[in-house]
Amino acid sequence: LVLNAASTGSSCHGVAGTRAPCGTTALEMSGAMTDYPDSAYAACIRIARGETERAILICGTGIGMCIAANKIRGIRAALAQDELSAQLSRTHNDANVLCLSADLLGHTLVKRIVDTWARTPFDGGRHLRRLHKIEAIERGEDPSGLRS
């Protein structure tokens, strides 16, 4: 299902394994131009509202989606171009949004990246302290004062 999303835009991936389109897939399939910030917002606002826990966003390079997604408080979007970056985005950063390139990655690699990302848990520990610092930045605070 995620591989089909690679050619049509974004897809939300719920924790229970359900997938629901969140972007402009019908428009994209018709060949009409779409704007990736709209799709990024549609998926990520659902995470911010607690309606889902994770999302997968796909655009030409994945970069624009990642930038747009990370503008929403509570979103930790990561651009992954291989299985290791997908794994580390989860274990170290608890990424709740995976951004992928539709133009630069093949379907087989995309499937491996998504599978790795979906099954990898957050390690916690020292990484949790760093997430708290990221949350401080989102609040406009200096993170250097946080120690635990």
PDB file of C-alpha atoms in Angstrom:
ATOM      1  CA  LEU A   1       0.000   0.000   0.000  1.00  0.00           C
ATOM      2  CA  VAL A   2       2.782   2.446   0.786  1.00  0.00           C
ATOM      3  CA  LEU A   3       4.440   1.716  -2.563  1.00  0.00           C
ATOM      4  CA  ASN A   4       1.268   2.813  -4.325  1.00  0.00           C
ATOM      5  CA  ALA A   5       1.424   6.031  -2.320  1.00  0.00           C
ATOM      6  CA  ALA A   6       4.902   6.706  -3.740  1.00  0.00           C
ATOM      7  CA  SER A   7       3.389   7.506  -7.086  1.00  0.00           C
ATOM      8  CA  THR A   8       0.400   9.413  -5.761  1.00  0.00           C
ATOM      9  CA  GLY A   9       1.539  11.547  -2.857  1.00  0.00           C
ATOM     10  CA  SER A  10       1.241  11.244   0.891  1.00  0.00           C
ATOM     11  CA  SER A  11      -0.192   8.538   3.078  1.00  0.00           C
ATOM     12  CA  CYS A  12      -0.880   8.449   6.789  1.00  0.00           C
ATOM     13  CA  HIS A  13       0.274   5.315   8.536  1.00  0.00           C
ATOM     14  CA  GLY A  14      -1.528   4.630  11.763  1.00  0.00           C
ATOM     15  CA  VAL A  15       0.078   2.690  14.575  1.00  0.00           C
ATOM     16  CA  ALA A  16      -2.396  -0.162  14.182  1.00  0.00           C
ATOM     17  CA  GLY A  17      -1.155  -0.617  10.641  1.00  0.00           C
ATOM     18  CA  THR A  18      -4.048   1.099   8.932  1.00  0.00           C
ATOM     19  CA  ARG A  19      -3.271   3.470   6.127  1.00  0.00           C
ATOM     20  CA  ALA A  20      -5.384   6.397   5.010  1.00  0.00           C
ATOM     21  CA  PRO A  21      -4.569   8.920   2.304  1.00  0.00           C
ATOM     22  CA  CYS A  22      -4.133  12.436   3.671  1.00  0.00           C
ATOM     23  CA  GLY A  23      -3.022  14.456   0.696  1.00  0.00           C
ATOM     24  CA  THR A  24      -4.149  15.328  -2.751  1.00  0.00           C
ATOM     25  CA  THR A  25      -3.872  11.870  -4.268  1.00  0.00           C
ATOM     26  CA  ALA A  26      -6.902  12.212  -6.558  1.00  0.00           C
ATOM     27  CA  LEU A  27      -5.585  15.497  -7.954  1.00  0.00           C
ATOM     28  CA  GLU A  28      -2.104  14.107  -8.421  1.00  0.00           C
ATOM     29  CA  MET A  29      -3.413  11.067 -10.266  1.00  0.00           C
ATOM     30  CA  SER A  30      -5.228  13.388 -12.655  1.00  0.00           C
ATOM     31  CA  GLY A  31      -1.943  15.127 -13.464  1.00  0.00           C
ATOM     32  CA  ALA A  32      -2.963  18.400 -11.785  1.00  0.00           C
ATOM     33  CA  MET A  33      -0.298  20.355  -9.910  1.00  0.00           C
ATOM     34  CA  THR A  34      -0.368  20.087  -6.139  1.00  0.00           C
ATOM     35  CA  ASP A  35       1.598  21.772  -3.386  1.00  0.00           C
ATOM     36  CA  TYR A  36       3.449  19.535  -0.921  1.00  0.00           C
ATOM     37  CA  PRO A  37       2.904  21.886   2.066  1.00  0.00           C
ATOM     38  CA  ASP A  38      -0.841  21.171   1.788  1.00  0.00           C
ATOM     39  CA  SER A  39      -0.270  17.411   1.998  1.00  0.00           C
ATOM     40  CA  ALA A  40       2.287  17.764   4.793  1.00  0.00           C
ATOM     41  CA  TYR A  41      -0.126  19.868   6.831  1.00  0.00           C
ATOM     42  CA  ALA A  42      -3.077  17.501   6.244  1.00  0.00           C
ATOM     43  CA  ALA A  43      -1.108  14.532   7.577  1.00  0.00           C
ATOM     44  CA  CYS A  44       0.840  16.231  10.361  1.00  0.00           C
ATOM     45  CA  ILE A  45      -2.050  18.135  11.873  1.00  0.00           C
ATOM     46  CA  ARG A  46      -3.656  14.741  12.518  1.00  0.00           C
ATOM     47  CA  ILE A  47      -0.587  13.777  14.555  1.00  0.00           C
ATOM     48  CA  ALA A  48      -0.609  17.104  16.417  1.00  0.00           C
ATOM     49  CA  ARG A  49      -4.296  16.585  17.263  1.00  0.00           C
ATOM     50  CA  GLY A  50      -3.650  13.036  18.494  1.00  0.00           C
ATOM     51  CA  GLU A  51      -5.738  11.433  15.738  1.00  0.00           C
ATOM     52  CA  THR A  52      -2.837   9.260  14.596  1.00  0.00           C
ATOM     53  CA  GLU A  53       0.689   8.663  15.827  1.00  0.00           C
ATOM     54  CA  ARG A  54       2.737   8.540  12.622  1.00  0.00           C
ATOM     55  CA  ALA A  55       2.649   9.511   8.958  1.00  0.00           C
ATOM     56  CA  ILE A  56       4.592   8.862   5.783  1.00  0.00           C
ATOM     57  CA  LEU A  57       4.999  11.774   3.371  1.00  0.00           C
ATOM     58  CA  ILE A  58       6.271  11.445  -0.171  1.00  0.00           C
ATOM     59  CA  CYS A  59       7.182  14.119  -2.700  1.00  0.00           C
ATOM     60  CA  GLY A  60       9.751  14.457  -5.466  1.00  0.00           C
ATOM     61  CA  THR A  61      12.816  14.601  -3.209  1.00  0.00           C
ATOM     62  CA  GLY A  62      11.175  14.361   0.224  1.00  0.00           C
ATOM     63  CA  ILE A  63      12.973  17.536   1.278  1.00  0.00           C
ATOM     64  CA  GLY A  64      10.050  19.927   0.879  1.00  0.00           C
ATOM     65  CA  MET A  65       7.704  17.622   2.772  1.00  0.00           C
ATOM     66  CA  CYS A  66      10.245  17.322   5.578  1.00  0.00           C
ATOM     67  CA  ILE A  67      10.685  21.084   5.890  1.00  0.00           C
ATOM     68  CA  ALA A  68       6.931  21.728   5.849  1.00  0.00           C
ATOM     69  CA  ALA A  69       6.168  18.919   8.322  1.00  0.00           C
ATOM     70  CA  ASN A  70       8.738  20.134  10.835  1.00  0.00           C
ATOM     71  CA  LYS A  71       6.990  23.520  11.065  1.00  0.00           C
ATOM     72  CA  ILE A  72       4.165  21.898  13.032  1.00  0.00           C
ATOM     73  CA  ARG A  73       4.695  21.665  16.794  1.00  0.00           C
ATOM     74  CA  GLY A  74       5.267  18.115  17.931  1.00  0.00           C
ATOM     75  CA  ILE A  75       6.329  16.823  14.548  1.00  0.00           C
ATOM     76  CA  ARG A  76       9.685  15.118  14.221  1.00  0.00           C
ATOM     77  CA  ALA A  77       9.951  14.490  10.494  1.00  0.00           C
ATOM     78  CA  ALA A  78      12.982  12.726   9.076  1.00  0.00           C
ATOM     79  CA  LEU A  79      14.083  12.309   5.479  1.00  0.00           C
ATOM     80  CA  ALA A  80      15.300   8.748   4.992  1.00  0.00           C
ATOM     81  CA  GLN A  81      17.095   7.540   1.901  1.00  0.00           C
ATOM     82  CA  ASP A  82      18.200   4.174   3.255  1.00  0.00           C
ATOM     83  CA  GLU A  83      17.302   1.677   5.962  1.00  0.00           C
ATOM     84  CA  LEU A  84      19.927   2.925   8.425  1.00  0.00           C
ATOM     85  CA  SER A  85      18.679   6.517   8.383  1.00  0.00           C
ATOM     86  CA  ALA A  86      15.110   5.209   8.816  1.00  0.00           C
ATOM     87  CA  GLN A  87      16.188   3.089  11.789  1.00  0.00           C
ATOM     88  CA  LEU A  88      18.167   5.884  13.461  1.00  0.00           C
ATOM     89  CA  SER A  89      15.338   8.363  12.924  1.00  0.00           C
ATOM     90  CA  ARG A  90      13.220   6.127  15.141  1.00  0.00           C
ATOM     91  CA  THR A  91      15.761   4.870  17.708  1.00  0.00           C
ATOM     92  CA  HIS A  92      17.475   8.225  18.313  1.00  0.00           C
ATOM     93  CA  ASN A  93      14.871  10.830  17.363  1.00  0.00           C
ATOM     94  CA  ASP A  94      11.505   9.078  17.771  1.00  0.00           C
ATOM     95  CA  ALA A  95      10.571  10.408  14.323  1.00  0.00           C
ATOM     96  CA  ASN A  96       6.816  10.416  13.932  1.00  0.00           C
ATOM     97  CA  VAL A  97       6.904  11.363  10.253  1.00  0.00           C
ATOM     98  CA  LEU A  98       8.905   9.597   7.571  1.00  0.00           C
ATOM     99  CA  CYS A  99       9.633  11.624   4.448  1.00  0.00           C
ATOM    100  CA  LEU A 100      10.602   9.866   1.244  1.00  0.00           C
ATOM    101  CA  SER A 101      11.578  10.726  -2.305  1.00  0.00           C
ATOM    102  CA  ALA A 102       9.352   9.481  -5.109  1.00  0.00           C
ATOM    103  CA  ASP A 103      11.890  10.511  -7.763  1.00  0.00           C
ATOM    104  CA  LEU A 104      15.156   9.267  -6.274  1.00  0.00           C
ATOM    105  CA  LEU A 105      14.257   5.952  -4.614  1.00  0.00           C
ATOM    106  CA  GLY A 106      13.087   2.721  -6.208  1.00  0.00           C
ATOM    107  CA  HIS A 107       9.984   0.903  -5.017  1.00  0.00           C
ATOM    108  CA  THR A 108      11.937  -1.984  -3.470  1.00  0.00           C
ATOM    109  CA  LEU A 109      14.119   0.367  -1.430  1.00  0.00           C
ATOM    110  CA  VAL A 110      11.095   2.426  -0.372  1.00  0.00           C
ATOM    111  CA  LYS A 111       9.406  -0.721   0.918  1.00  0.00           C
ATOM    112  CA  ARG A 112      12.509  -1.700   2.905  1.00  0.00           C
ATOM    113  CA  ILE A 113      12.822   1.818   4.350  1.00  0.00           C
ATOM    114  CA  VAL A 114       9.138   1.904   5.352  1.00  0.00           C
ATOM    115  CA  ASP A 115       9.277  -1.587   6.862  1.00  0.00           C
ATOM    116  CA  THR A 116      12.371  -0.669   8.890  1.00  0.00           C
ATOM    117  CA  TRP A 117      10.879   2.616  10.085  1.00  0.00           C
ATOM    118  CA  ALA A 118       7.510   1.080  10.984  1.00  0.00           C
ATOM    119  CA  ARG A 119       8.968  -1.725  13.098  1.00  0.00           C
ATOM    120  CA  THR A 120      11.741   0.213  14.860  1.00  0.00           C
ATOM    121  CA  PRO A 121      10.979   1.438  18.402  1.00  0.00           C
ATOM    122  CA  PHE A 122      12.374   4.534  20.108  1.00  0.00           C
ATOM    123  CA  ASP A 123      15.364   3.737  22.351  1.00  0.00           C
ATOM    124  CA  GLY A 124      14.607   6.394  24.980  1.00  0.00           C
ATOM    125  CA  GLY A 125      17.455   6.885  27.471  1.00  0.00           C
ATOM    126  CA  ARG A 126      19.837   9.697  26.549  1.00  0.00           C
ATOM    127  CA  HIS A 127      17.760  10.359  23.437  1.00  0.00           C
ATOM    128  CA  LEU A 128      14.727  11.317  25.529  1.00  0.00           C
ATOM    129  CA  ARG A 129      16.679  14.214  27.059  1.00  0.00           C
ATOM    130  CA  ARG A 130      17.409  15.459  23.550  1.00  0.00           C
ATOM    131  CA  LEU A 131      13.755  15.247  22.568  1.00  0.00           C
ATOM    132  CA  HIS A 132      12.894  17.389  25.582  1.00  0.00           C
ATOM    133  CA  LYS A 133      15.415  19.938  24.314  1.00  0.00           C
ATOM    134  CA  ILE A 134      13.750  19.937  20.888  1.00  0.00           C
ATOM    135  CA  GLU A 135      10.417  20.545  22.617  1.00  0.00           C
ATOM    136  CA  ALA A 136      11.993  23.492  24.466  1.00  0.00           C
ATOM    137  CA  ILE A 137      13.077  24.962  21.132  1.00  0.00           C
ATOM    138  CA  GLU A 138       9.486  24.580  19.863  1.00  0.00           C
ATOM    139  CA  ARG A 139       8.371  26.668  22.845  1.00  0.00           C
ATOM    140  CA  GLY A 140      10.968  29.313  22.006  1.00  0.00           C
ATOM    141  CA  GLU A 141      13.192  28.406  24.963  1.00  0.00           C
ATOM    142  CA  ASP A 142      16.945  27.920  25.123  1.00  0.00           C
ATOM    143  CA  PRO A 143      17.491  24.157  25.390  1.00  0.00           C
ATOM    144  CA  SER A 144      20.965  24.414  26.917  1.00  0.00           C
ATOM    145  CA  GLY A 145      19.550  24.832  30.417  1.00  0.00           C
ATOM    146  CA  LEU A 146      17.802  21.459  30.373  1.00  0.00           C
ATOM    147  CA  ARG A 147      19.907  18.729  31.941  1.00  0.00           C
ATOM    148  CA  SER A 148      17.570  15.784  32.466  1.00  0.00           C
TER     149      SER A 148
END
